[in-house]
Coordinates of C-alpha atoms and ligand atoms in Angstrom, one line a residue:
X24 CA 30.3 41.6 -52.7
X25 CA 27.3 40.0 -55.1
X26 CA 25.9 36.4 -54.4
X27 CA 24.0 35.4 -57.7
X28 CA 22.0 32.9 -55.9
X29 CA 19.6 30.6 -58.1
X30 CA 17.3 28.0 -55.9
X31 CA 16.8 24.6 -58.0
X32 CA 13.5 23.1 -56.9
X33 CA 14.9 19.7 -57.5
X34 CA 18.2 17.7 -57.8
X35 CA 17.5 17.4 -62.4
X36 CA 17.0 21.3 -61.7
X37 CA 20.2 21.9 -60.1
X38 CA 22.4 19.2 -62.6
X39 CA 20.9 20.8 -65.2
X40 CA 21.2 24.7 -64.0
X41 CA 25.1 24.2 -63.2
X42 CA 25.9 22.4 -66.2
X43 CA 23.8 25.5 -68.3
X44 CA 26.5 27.5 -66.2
X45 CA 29.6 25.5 -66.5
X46 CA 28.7 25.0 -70.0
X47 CA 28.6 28.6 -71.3
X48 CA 31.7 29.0 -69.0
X49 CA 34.0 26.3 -71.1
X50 CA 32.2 27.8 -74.7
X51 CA 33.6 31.1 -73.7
X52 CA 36.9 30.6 -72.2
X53 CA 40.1 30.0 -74.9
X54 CA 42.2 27.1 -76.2
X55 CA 42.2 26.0 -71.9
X56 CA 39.3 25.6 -69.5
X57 CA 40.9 25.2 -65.6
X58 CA 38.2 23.9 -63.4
X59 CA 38.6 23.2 -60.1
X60 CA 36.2 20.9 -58.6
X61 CA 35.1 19.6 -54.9
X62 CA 33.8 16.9 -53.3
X63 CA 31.6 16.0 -50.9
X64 CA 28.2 15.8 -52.5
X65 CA 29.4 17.7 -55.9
X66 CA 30.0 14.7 -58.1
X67 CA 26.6 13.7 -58.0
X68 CA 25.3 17.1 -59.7
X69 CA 28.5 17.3 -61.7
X70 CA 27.1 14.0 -63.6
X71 CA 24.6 15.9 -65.4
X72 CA 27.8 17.5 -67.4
X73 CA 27.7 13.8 -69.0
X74 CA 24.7 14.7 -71.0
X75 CA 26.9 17.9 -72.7
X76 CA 27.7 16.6 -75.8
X77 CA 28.1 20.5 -76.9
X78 CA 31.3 20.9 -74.3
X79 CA 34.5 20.5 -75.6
X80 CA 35.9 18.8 -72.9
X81 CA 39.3 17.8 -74.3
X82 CA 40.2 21.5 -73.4
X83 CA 39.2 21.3 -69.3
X84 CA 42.0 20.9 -67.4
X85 CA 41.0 19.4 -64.2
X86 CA 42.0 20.4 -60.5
X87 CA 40.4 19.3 -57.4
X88 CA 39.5 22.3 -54.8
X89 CA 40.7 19.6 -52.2
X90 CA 41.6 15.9 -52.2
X91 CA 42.3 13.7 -49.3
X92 CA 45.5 12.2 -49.0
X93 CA 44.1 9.0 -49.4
X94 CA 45.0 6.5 -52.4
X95 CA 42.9 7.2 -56.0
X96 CA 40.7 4.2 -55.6
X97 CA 40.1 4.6 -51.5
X98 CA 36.3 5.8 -51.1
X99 CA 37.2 8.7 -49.6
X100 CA 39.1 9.9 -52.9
X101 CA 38.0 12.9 -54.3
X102 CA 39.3 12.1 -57.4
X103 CA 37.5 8.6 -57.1
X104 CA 33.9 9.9 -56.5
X105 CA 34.6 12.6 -59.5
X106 CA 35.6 10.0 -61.9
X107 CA 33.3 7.3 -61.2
X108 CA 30.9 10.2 -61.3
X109 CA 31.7 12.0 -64.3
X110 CA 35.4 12.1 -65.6
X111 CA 35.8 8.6 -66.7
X112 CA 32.8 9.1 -69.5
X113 CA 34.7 12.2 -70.6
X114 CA 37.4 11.1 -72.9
X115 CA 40.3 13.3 -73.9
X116 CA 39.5 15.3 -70.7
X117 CA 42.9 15.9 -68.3
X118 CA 42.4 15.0 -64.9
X119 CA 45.1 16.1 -62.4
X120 CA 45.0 14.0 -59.6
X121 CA 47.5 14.4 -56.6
X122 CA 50.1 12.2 -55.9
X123 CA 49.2 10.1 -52.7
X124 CA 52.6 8.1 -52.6
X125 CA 54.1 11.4 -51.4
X126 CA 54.1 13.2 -47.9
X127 CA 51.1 15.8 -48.3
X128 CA 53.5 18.5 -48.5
X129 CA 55.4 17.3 -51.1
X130 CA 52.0 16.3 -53.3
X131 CA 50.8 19.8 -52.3
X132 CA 54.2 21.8 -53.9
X133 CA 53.6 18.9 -56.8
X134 CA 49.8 20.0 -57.0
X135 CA 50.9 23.8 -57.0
X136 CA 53.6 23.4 -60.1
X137 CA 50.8 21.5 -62.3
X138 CA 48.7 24.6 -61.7
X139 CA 51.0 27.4 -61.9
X140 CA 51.8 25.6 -65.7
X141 CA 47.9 25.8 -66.2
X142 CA 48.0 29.1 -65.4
X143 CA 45.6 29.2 -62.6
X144 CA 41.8 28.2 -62.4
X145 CA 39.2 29.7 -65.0
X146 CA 36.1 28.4 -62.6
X147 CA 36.3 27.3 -59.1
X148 CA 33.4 25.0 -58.4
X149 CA 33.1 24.8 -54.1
X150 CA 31.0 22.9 -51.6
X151 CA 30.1 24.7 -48.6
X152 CA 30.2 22.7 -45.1
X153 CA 27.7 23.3 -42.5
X154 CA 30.9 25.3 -40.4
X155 CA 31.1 27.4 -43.2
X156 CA 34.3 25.8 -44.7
X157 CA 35.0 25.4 -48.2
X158 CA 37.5 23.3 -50.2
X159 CA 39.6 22.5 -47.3
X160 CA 39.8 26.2 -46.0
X161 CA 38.2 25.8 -42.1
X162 CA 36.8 28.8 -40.0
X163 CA 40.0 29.5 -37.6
X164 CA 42.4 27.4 -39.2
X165 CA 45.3 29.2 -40.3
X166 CA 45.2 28.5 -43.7
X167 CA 41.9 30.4 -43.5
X168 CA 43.0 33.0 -41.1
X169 CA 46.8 33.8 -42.1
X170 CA 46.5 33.3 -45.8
X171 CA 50.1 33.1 -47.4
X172 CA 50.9 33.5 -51.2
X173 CA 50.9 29.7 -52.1
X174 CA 48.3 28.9 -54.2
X175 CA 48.1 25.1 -53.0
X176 CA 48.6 24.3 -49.8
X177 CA 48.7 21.4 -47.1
X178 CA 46.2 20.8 -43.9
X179 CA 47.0 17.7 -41.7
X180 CA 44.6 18.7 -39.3
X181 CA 41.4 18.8 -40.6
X182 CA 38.3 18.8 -38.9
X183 CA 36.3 16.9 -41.3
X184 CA 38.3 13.6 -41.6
X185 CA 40.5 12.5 -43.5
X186 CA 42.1 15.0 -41.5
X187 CA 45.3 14.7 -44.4
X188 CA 44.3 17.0 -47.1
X189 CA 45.6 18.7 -50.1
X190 CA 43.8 22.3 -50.7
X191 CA 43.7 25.3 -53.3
X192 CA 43.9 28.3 -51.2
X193 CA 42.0 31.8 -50.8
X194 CA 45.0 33.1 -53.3
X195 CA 44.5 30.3 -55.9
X196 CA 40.7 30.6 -55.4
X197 CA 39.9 34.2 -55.0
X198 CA 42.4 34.5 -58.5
X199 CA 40.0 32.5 -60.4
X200 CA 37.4 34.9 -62.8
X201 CA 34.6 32.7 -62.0
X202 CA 33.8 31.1 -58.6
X203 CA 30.6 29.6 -57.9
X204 CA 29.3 27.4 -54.7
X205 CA 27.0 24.3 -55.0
X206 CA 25.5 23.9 -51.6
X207 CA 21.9 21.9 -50.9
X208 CA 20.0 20.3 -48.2
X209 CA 19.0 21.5 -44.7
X210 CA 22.6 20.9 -43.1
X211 CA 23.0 24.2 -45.2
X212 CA 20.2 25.9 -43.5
X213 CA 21.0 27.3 -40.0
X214 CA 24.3 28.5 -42.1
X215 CA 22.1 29.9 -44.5
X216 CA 20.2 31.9 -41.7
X217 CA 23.0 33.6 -41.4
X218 CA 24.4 34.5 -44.8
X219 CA 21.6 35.2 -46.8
X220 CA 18.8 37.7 -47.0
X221 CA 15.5 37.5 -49.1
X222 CA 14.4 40.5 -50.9
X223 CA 11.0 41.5 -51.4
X224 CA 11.2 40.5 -55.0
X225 CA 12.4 37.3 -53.8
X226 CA 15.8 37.4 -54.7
X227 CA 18.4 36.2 -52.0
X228 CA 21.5 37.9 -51.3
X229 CA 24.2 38.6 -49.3
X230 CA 23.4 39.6 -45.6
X231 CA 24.5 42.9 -44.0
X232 CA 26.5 42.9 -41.8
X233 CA 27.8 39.9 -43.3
X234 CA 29.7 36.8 -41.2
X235 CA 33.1 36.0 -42.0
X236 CA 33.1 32.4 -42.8
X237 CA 35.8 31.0 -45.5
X238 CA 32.6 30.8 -47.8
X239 CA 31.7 34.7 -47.5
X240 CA 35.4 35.4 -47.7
X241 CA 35.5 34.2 -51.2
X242 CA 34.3 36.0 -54.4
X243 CA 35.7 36.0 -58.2
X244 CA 38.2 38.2 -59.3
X245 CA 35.3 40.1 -60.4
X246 CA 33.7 40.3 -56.8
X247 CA 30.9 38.0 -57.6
X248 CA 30.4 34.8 -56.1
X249 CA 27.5 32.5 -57.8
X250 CA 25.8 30.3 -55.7
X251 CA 23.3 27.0 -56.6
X252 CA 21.3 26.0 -54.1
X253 CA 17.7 24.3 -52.9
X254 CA 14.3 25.1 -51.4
X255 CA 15.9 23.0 -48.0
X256 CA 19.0 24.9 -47.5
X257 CA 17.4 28.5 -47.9
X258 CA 14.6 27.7 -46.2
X259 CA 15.0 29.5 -43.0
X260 CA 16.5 32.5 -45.0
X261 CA 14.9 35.9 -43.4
X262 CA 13.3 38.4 -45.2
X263 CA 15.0 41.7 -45.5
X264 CA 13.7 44.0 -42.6
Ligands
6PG305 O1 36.9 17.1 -49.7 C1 35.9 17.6 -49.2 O2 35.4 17.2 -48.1 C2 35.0 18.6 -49.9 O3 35.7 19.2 -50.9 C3 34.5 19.6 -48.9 O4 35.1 20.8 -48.9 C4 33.0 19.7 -49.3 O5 32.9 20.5 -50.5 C5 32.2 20.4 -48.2 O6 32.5 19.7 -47.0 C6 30.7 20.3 -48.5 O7 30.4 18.9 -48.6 P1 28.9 18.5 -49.0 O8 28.6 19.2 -50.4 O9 28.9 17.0 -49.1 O10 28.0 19.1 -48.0

């Protein structure tokens, strides 16, 4: 289990570090680039992608990590915050937003056939919540705990409201060849704590024993996991004894 952690010491740091990433990402993936994306505060660094004129972004196929079931122009709309953000500067690029005029579990089998016919994620871009939860995968929720084989799934009882929610799983996620988390600001850092070492050359990694939290259950296909943080949410990161 590898964390590739990079601290941004600003916010133009971070944009421009993940979109370096994502970038290379999309230049070296084929004719499709699947990226699933979150919400919470990942639209705002996802804007710096804007300025990419070199990504070809009438190949991404997007997918949302999570979306509320909540209409495409209600505030709390994933999709909304990501295309006011970003997607609605891009054009040619294919946004697949659920469909909130069905019941969650119908929009989540919907969600799950668009997918499958995409042929899975290529990069799985996830927020991390202070609980540890990612997408809409919550510490001791059984969609966390019993994983099944679905690779979208539905969660009507979610403990960060909306509480109705659409979510890729740990199957759909942990399938993806490139995962990476964007996590900042010192809500993150008591989680942190407990995560994340520092080595004496500085680097940060993985902590041994390490907790089980959604967000340390989850690496790439390749057993990575990359991680894009800040000074604030590693700050009370120990040093390796
Ligand atoms: O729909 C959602 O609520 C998000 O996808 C959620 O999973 C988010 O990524 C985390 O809660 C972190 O949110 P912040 O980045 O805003 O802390």
């Amino acid at each position: 289990m590898v964390a590739k952690v990079r601290v941004a010491r600003d916010g133009g740091e971070l944009g421009a570090t993940v979109a370096e990433y994502v970038a290379a990402l999309s230049a070296a993936s084929g004719e499709r680039f699947v990226v699933a994306v979150s919400g919470g505060s990942m639209p705002g660094v996802l804007a710096a992608l804007a300025h990419r004129r070199d990504i070809e972004f009438g190949k991404w196929e997007v997918f949302f990590a999570d979306e509320r079931c909540v209409p495409l122009d209600s505030p709390d709309s994933n999709y909304k915050a990501c295309n006011d953000a970003l997607f609605s500067k891009l054009p040619g690029i294919r946004v697949h937003a659920i469909d909130p005029s069905l019941e969650p579990a119908k929009a989540a089998e919907t969600y799950e056939k668009e997918l499958m016919e995409c042929g899975g994620v290529h990069l799985a871009l996830l927020g991390a919540g202070p609980d540890g939860h990612t997408a809409s995968l919550f510490p001791g929720h059984a969609l966390f705990e019993t994983p099944g084989s679905k690779l979208v799934d539905v969660i009507l009882d979610s403990p960060k409201p909306p509480p109705a929610r659409v979510t890729l799983t740990r199957a759909a996620l942990a399938a993806a060849p490139n995962l990476a988390f964007i996590a900042t600001g010192t809500s993150k850092a008591d989680l942190f704590k407990t995560i994340f070492v520092r080595q004496a050359d500085g680097e940060i990694s993985y902590a041994d024993p390490l907790p089980r939290y959604p967000i340390t259950t989850l690496l790439s296909r390749s057993g990575v996991a990359d991680w894009f943080t800040d000074a604030a949410a590693v700050a009370k990161v120990p040093s390796q004894t």
